[in-house]
CSV table of C-alpha atoms in Angstrom, one decimal:
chain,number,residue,atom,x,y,z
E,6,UNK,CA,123.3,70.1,66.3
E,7,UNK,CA,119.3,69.1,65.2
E,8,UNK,CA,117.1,71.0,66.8
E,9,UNK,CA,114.6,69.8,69.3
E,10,UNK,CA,110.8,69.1,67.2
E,11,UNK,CA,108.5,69.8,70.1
E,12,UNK,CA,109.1,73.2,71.9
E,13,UNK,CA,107.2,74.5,74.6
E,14,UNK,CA,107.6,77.9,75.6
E,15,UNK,CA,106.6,78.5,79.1
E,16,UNK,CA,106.1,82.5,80.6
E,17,UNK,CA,106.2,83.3,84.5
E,18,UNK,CA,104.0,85.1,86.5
E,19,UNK,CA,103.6,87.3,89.3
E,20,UNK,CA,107.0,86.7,92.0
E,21,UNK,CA,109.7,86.2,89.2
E,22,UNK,CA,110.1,90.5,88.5
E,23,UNK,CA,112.6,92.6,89.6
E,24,UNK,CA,114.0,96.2,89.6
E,25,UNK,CA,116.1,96.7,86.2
E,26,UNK,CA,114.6,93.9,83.9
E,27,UNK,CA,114.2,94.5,80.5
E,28,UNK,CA,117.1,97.5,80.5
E,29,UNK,CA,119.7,95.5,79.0
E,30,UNK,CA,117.6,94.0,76.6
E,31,UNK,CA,115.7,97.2,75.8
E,32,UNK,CA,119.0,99.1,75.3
E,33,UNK,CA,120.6,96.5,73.0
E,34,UNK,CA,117.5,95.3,70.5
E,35,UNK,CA,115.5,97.4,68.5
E,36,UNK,CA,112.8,94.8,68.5
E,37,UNK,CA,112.0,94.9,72.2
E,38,UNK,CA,111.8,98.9,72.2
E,39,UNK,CA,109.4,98.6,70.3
E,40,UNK,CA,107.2,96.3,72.3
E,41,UNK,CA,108.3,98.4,75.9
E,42,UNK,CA,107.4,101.8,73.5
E,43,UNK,CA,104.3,100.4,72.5
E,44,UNK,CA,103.7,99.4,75.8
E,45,UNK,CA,103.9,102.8,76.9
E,46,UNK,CA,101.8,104.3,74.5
E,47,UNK,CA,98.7,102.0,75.1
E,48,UNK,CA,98.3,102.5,79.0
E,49,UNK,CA,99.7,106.0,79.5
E,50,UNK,CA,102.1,105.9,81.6
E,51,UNK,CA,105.9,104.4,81.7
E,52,UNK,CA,105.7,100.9,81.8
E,53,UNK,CA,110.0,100.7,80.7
E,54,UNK,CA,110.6,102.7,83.6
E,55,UNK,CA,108.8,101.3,86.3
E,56,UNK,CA,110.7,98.1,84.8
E,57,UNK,CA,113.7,99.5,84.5
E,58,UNK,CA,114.4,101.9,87.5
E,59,UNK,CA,111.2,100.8,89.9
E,60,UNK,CA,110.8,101.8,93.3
E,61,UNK,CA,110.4,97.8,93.8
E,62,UNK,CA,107.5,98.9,95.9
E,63,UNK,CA,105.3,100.5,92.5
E,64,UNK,CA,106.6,97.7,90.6
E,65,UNK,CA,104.8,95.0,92.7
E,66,UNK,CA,101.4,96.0,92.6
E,67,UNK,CA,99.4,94.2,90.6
E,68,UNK,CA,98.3,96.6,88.2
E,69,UNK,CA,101.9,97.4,87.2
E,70,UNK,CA,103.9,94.5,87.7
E,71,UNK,CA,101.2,92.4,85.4
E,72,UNK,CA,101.3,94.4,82.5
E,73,UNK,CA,105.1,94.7,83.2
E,74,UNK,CA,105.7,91.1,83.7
E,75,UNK,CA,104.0,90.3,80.1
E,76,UNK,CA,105.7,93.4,78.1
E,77,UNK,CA,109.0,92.1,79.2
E,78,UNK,CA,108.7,88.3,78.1
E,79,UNK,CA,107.1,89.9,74.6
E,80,UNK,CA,109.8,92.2,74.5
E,81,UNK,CA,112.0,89.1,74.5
E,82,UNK,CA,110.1,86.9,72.5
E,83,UNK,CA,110.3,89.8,69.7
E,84,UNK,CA,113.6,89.3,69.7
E,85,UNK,CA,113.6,85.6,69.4
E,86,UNK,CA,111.6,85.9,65.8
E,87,UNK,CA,114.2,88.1,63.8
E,88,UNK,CA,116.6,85.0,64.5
E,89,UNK,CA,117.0,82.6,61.5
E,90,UNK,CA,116.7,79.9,63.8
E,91,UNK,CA,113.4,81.0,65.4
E,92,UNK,CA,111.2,77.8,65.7
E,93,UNK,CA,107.6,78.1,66.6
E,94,UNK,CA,106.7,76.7,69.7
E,95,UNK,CA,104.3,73.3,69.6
E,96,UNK,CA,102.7,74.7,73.0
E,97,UNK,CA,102.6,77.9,75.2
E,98,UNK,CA,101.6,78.0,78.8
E,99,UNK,CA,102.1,80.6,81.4
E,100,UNK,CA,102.1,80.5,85.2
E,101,UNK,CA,98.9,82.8,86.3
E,102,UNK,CA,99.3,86.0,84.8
E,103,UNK,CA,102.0,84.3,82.4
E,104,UNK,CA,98.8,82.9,80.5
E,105,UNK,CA,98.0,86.1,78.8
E,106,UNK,CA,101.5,86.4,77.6
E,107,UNK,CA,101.6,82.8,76.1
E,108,UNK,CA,98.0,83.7,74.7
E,109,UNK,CA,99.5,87.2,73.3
E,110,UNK,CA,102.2,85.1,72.3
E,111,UNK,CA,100.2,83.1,70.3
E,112,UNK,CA,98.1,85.3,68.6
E,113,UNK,CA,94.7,84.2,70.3
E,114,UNK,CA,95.0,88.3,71.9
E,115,UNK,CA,96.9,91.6,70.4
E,116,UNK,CA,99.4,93.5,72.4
E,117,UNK,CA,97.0,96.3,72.9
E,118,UNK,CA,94.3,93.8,74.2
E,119,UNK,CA,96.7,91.7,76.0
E,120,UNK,CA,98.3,95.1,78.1
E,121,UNK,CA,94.8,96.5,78.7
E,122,UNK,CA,93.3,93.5,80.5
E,123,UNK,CA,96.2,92.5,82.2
E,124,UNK,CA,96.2,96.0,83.4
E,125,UNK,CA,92.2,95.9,84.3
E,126,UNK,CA,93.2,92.6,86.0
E,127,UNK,CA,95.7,93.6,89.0
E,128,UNK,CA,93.6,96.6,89.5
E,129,UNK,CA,90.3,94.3,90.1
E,130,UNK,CA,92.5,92.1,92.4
E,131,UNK,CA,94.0,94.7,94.1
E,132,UNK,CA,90.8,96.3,94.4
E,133,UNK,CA,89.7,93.0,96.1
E,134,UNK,CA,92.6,93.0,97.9
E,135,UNK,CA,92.2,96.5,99.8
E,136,UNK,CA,88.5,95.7,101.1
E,137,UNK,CA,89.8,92.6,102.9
E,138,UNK,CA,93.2,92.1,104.0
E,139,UNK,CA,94.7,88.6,101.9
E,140,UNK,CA,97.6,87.1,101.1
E,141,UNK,CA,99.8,83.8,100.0
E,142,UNK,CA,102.5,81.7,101.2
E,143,UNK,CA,104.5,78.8,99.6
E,144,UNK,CA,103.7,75.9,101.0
E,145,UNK,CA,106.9,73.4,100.6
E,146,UNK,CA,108.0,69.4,101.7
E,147,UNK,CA,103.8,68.2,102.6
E,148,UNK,CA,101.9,65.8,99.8
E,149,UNK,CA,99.3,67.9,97.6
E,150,UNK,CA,96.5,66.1,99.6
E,151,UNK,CA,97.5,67.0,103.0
E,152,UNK,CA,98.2,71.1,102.0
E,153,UNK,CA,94.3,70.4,100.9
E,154,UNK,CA,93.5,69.6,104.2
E,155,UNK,CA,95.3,71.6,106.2
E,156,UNK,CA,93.7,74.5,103.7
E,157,UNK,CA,90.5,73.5,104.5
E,158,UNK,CA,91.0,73.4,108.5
E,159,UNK,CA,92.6,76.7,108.4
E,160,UNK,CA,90.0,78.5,105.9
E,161,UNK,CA,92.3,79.0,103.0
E,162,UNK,CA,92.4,78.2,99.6
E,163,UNK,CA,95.2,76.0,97.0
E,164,UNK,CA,96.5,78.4,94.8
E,165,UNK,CA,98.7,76.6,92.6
E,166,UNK,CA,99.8,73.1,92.8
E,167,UNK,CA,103.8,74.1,91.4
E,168,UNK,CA,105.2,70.6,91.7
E,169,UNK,CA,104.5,67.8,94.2
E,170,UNK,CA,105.9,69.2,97.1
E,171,UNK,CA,105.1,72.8,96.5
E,172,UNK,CA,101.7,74.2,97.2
E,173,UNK,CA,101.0,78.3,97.2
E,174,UNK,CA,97.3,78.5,99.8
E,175,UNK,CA,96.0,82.0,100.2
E,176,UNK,CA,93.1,83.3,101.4
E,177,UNK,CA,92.5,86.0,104.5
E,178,UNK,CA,95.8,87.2,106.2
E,179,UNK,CA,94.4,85.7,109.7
E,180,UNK,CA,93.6,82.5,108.0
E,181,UNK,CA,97.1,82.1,106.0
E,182,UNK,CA,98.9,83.2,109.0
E,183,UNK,CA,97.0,80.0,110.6
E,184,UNK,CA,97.9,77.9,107.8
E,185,UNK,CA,101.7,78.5,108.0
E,186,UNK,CA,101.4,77.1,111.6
E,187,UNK,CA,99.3,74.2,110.6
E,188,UNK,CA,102.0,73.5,107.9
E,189,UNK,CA,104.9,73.5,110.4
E,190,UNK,CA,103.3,71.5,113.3
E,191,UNK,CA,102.3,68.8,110.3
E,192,UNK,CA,106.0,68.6,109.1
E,193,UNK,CA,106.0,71.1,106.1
E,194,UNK,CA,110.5,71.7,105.3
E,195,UNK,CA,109.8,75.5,104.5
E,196,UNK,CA,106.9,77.9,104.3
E,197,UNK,CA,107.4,81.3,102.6
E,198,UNK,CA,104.8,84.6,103.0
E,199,UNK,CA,104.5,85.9,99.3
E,200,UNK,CA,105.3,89.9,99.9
E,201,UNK,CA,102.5,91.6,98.1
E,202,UNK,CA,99.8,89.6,97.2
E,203,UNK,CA,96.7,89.0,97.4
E,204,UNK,CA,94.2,86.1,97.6
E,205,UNK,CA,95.5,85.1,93.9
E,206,UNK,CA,92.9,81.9,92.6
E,207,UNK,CA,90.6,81.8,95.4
E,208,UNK,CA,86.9,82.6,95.5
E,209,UNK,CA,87.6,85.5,97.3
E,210,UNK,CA,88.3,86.7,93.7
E,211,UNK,CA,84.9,86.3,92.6
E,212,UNK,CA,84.0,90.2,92.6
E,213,UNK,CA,87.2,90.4,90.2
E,214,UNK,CA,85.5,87.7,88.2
E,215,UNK,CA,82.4,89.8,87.3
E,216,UNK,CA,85.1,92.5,86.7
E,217,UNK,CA,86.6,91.1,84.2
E,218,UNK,CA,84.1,89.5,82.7
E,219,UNK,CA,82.9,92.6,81.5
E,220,UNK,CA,86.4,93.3,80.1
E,221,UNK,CA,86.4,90.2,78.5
E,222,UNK,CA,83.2,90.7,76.7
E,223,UNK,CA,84.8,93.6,74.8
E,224,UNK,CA,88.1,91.8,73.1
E,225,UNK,CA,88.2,89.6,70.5
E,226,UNK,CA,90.1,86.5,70.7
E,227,UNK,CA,92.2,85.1,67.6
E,228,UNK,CA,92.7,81.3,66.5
E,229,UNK,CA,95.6,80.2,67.7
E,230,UNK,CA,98.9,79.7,66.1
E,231,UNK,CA,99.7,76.9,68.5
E,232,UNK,CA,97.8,75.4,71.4
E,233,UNK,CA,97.7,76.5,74.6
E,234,UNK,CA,98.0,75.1,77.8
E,235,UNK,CA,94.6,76.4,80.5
E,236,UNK,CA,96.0,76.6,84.0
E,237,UNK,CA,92.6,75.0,85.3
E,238,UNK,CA,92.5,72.5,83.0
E,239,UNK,CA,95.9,71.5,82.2
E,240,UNK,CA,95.1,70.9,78.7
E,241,UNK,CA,94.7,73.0,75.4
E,242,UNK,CA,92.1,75.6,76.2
E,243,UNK,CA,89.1,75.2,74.4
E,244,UNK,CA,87.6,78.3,75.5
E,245,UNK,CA,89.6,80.8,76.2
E,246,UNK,CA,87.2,83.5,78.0
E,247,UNK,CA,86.4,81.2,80.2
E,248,UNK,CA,89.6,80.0,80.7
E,249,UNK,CA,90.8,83.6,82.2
E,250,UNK,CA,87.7,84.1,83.8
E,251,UNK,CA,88.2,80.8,85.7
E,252,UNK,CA,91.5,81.0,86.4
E,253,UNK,CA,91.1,84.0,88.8
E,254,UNK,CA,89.0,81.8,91.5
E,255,UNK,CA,90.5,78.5,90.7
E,256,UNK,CA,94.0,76.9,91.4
E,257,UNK,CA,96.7,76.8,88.8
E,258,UNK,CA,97.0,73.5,88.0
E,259,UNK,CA,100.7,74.0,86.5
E,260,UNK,CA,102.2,70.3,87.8
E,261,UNK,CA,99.6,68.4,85.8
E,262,UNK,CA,99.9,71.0,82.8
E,263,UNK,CA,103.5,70.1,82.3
E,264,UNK,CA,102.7,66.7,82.9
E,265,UNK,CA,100.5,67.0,80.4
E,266,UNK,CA,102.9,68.4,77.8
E,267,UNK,CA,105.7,65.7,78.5
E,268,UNK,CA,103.4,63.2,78.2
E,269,UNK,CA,102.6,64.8,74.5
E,270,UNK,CA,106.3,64.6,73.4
E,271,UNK,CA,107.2,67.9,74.5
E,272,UNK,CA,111.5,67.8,74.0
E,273,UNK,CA,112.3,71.2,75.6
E,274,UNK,CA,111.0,73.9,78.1
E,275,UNK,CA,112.0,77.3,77.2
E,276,UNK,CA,111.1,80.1,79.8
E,277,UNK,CA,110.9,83.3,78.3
E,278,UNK,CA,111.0,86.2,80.8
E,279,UNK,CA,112.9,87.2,83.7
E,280,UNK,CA,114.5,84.7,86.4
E,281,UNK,CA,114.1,81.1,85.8
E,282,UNK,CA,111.6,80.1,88.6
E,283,UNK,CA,109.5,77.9,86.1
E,284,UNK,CA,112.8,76.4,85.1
E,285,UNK,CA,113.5,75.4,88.6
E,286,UNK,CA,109.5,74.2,88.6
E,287,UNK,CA,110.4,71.6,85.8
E,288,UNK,CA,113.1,70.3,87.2
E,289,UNK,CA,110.8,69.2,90.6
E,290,UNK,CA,108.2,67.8,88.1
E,291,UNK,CA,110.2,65.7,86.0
E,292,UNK,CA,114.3,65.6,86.5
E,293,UNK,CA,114.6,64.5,82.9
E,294,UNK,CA,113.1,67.4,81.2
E,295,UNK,CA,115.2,69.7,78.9
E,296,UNK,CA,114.6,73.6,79.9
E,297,UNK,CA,116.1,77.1,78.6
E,298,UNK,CA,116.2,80.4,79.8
E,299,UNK,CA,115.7,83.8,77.5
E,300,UNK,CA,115.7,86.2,80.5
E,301,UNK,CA,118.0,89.0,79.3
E,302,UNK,CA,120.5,90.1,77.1
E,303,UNK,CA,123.5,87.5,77.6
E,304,UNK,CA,120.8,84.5,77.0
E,305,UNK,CA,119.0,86.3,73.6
E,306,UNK,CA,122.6,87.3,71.9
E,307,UNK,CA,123.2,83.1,73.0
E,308,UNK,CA,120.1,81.7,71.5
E,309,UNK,CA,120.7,84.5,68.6
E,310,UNK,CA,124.5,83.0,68.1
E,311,UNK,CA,123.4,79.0,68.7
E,312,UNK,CA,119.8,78.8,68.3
E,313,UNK,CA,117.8,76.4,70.4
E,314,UNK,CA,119.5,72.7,71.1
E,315,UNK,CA,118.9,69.9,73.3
């Protein structure tokens, strides 16, 4: 079967992790015990266990589950490479966090750099996060514009516009609480609390933006081997400090992004890392789209047997 020619590989963020991800994979390929080993060496402390074993509770915060999150979709994509059939990807984007690994993934940061400030990252937010109580909820079944104002009357922020129909608003626990009300009482099918977060792309962030702009300061960023996709911009990222530091206050714009990339001929979606929650994004966005999944061991020995087809 002829491969697809444009491939997009697309890497999820904080939500999609679990207790136990990463064992199979780390048990059956040499090349991803490398990257969970190296993992462990550069921030001191057992990143394949937390992955592997947990408590669910450790694995969640956000300066574990981050630099968990991103060793395990490298971990996978390492695998991916050693296959004859490997083709590189026309685009990268990941969801929130996800955009470090699609920027690891394409050379713009090393794997040291890339677990170091994704690290430094969930400890400024949760540092944010424990000096004012925060969080998120899913916001499903109301038009983009109307979460916007129903956001604005209860003193939250938009998050991430997922698809159109799916808004995340966070902001002050009071406030989201009041939000989640609004959203019933104005018709909204579902709305789901995110357990554990924080005020993720709000400007209650912005303390975590000078944070990290520090860290940022200190790493050198790579050309590309493939473009890109900014989560504020929903377009190849021109800059990509600024990128990362804007993304913490700002929402992730992921709808128009992979509008963005179907508009540029992209032929298939592959989501590397666990779950398939961007997978299930796609298929709100545009029906038609052609998506993958590289989430453990069954679906690498698959695309290591078959390759990538659409």
């Amino acid at each position: 079967m002829a491969h697809p020619l444009n491939v997009v590989f697309v890497f999820p963020g904080h939500g999609s992790q679990y207790v136990g991800m990463g064992r199979d994979v780390y048990g059956s390929f040499p090349e991803a015990r490398a990257v969970f080993d190296e993992a462990d060496t550069t921030l001191g402390f057992s990143v394949s266990r937390l992955c592997f074993e947990g408590p669910a509770k450790e694995l969640c915060l956000p300066f574990n589950v981050q630099p968990a999150l991103l060793t395990f979709s490298m971990a996978l994509l390492a695998v991916m490479r050693r296959s004859p059939s490997y083709i590189s990807p026309s685009y990268a984007a990941g969801h929130s966090l996800g955009e470090y690994t699609a920027l690891a993934a394409a050379g713009v940061l090393n794997m040291r750099d890339a677990l170091k400030l994704t690290r430094k990252r969930g400890q400024f937010m949760y540092q944010v996060g424990a000096q004012k109580a925060c969080a998120a909820a899913v916001i499903i079944g109301l038009a983009d514009d109307a979460v916007l104002a129903l956001a604005c009357d209860a003193g939250v922020f938009v998050a991430n516009y997922n698809y159109p129909g799916q808004v995340v608003v966070s902001g002050e626990r009071s406030n989201v609480d009041k939000a989640i009300n609004k959203a019933k009482e104005r018709g909204a099918i579902k709305t789901v609390p995110i357990a554990g977060s924080v005020a993720f792309h709000s400007p209650l962030m912005q303390s975590a933006t000078d944070r990290l702009t520090q860290a940022l300061s200190e790493v050198h960023f790579n050309h590309p081997k493939f473009s890109v996709i900014g989560n504020t911009s929903a377009s190849p990222i021109a800059s990509f400090k600024d990128e990362l530091v804007q993304q913490l206050c700002n929402p992730v714009q992921w709808s128009k992004s992979m509008s963005y990339l179907i508009s540029h001929g992209a032929d298939l979606f592959v989501e590397i890392g666990p779950g398939n929650v961007l997978s299930n994004l796609m298929k709100r966005i545009d029906k038609y789209a052609k998506v993958a999944n590289i989430s453990d061991a069954n679906t690498l020995t698959e695309y290591l047997r078959n390759g990538l087809t659409i």
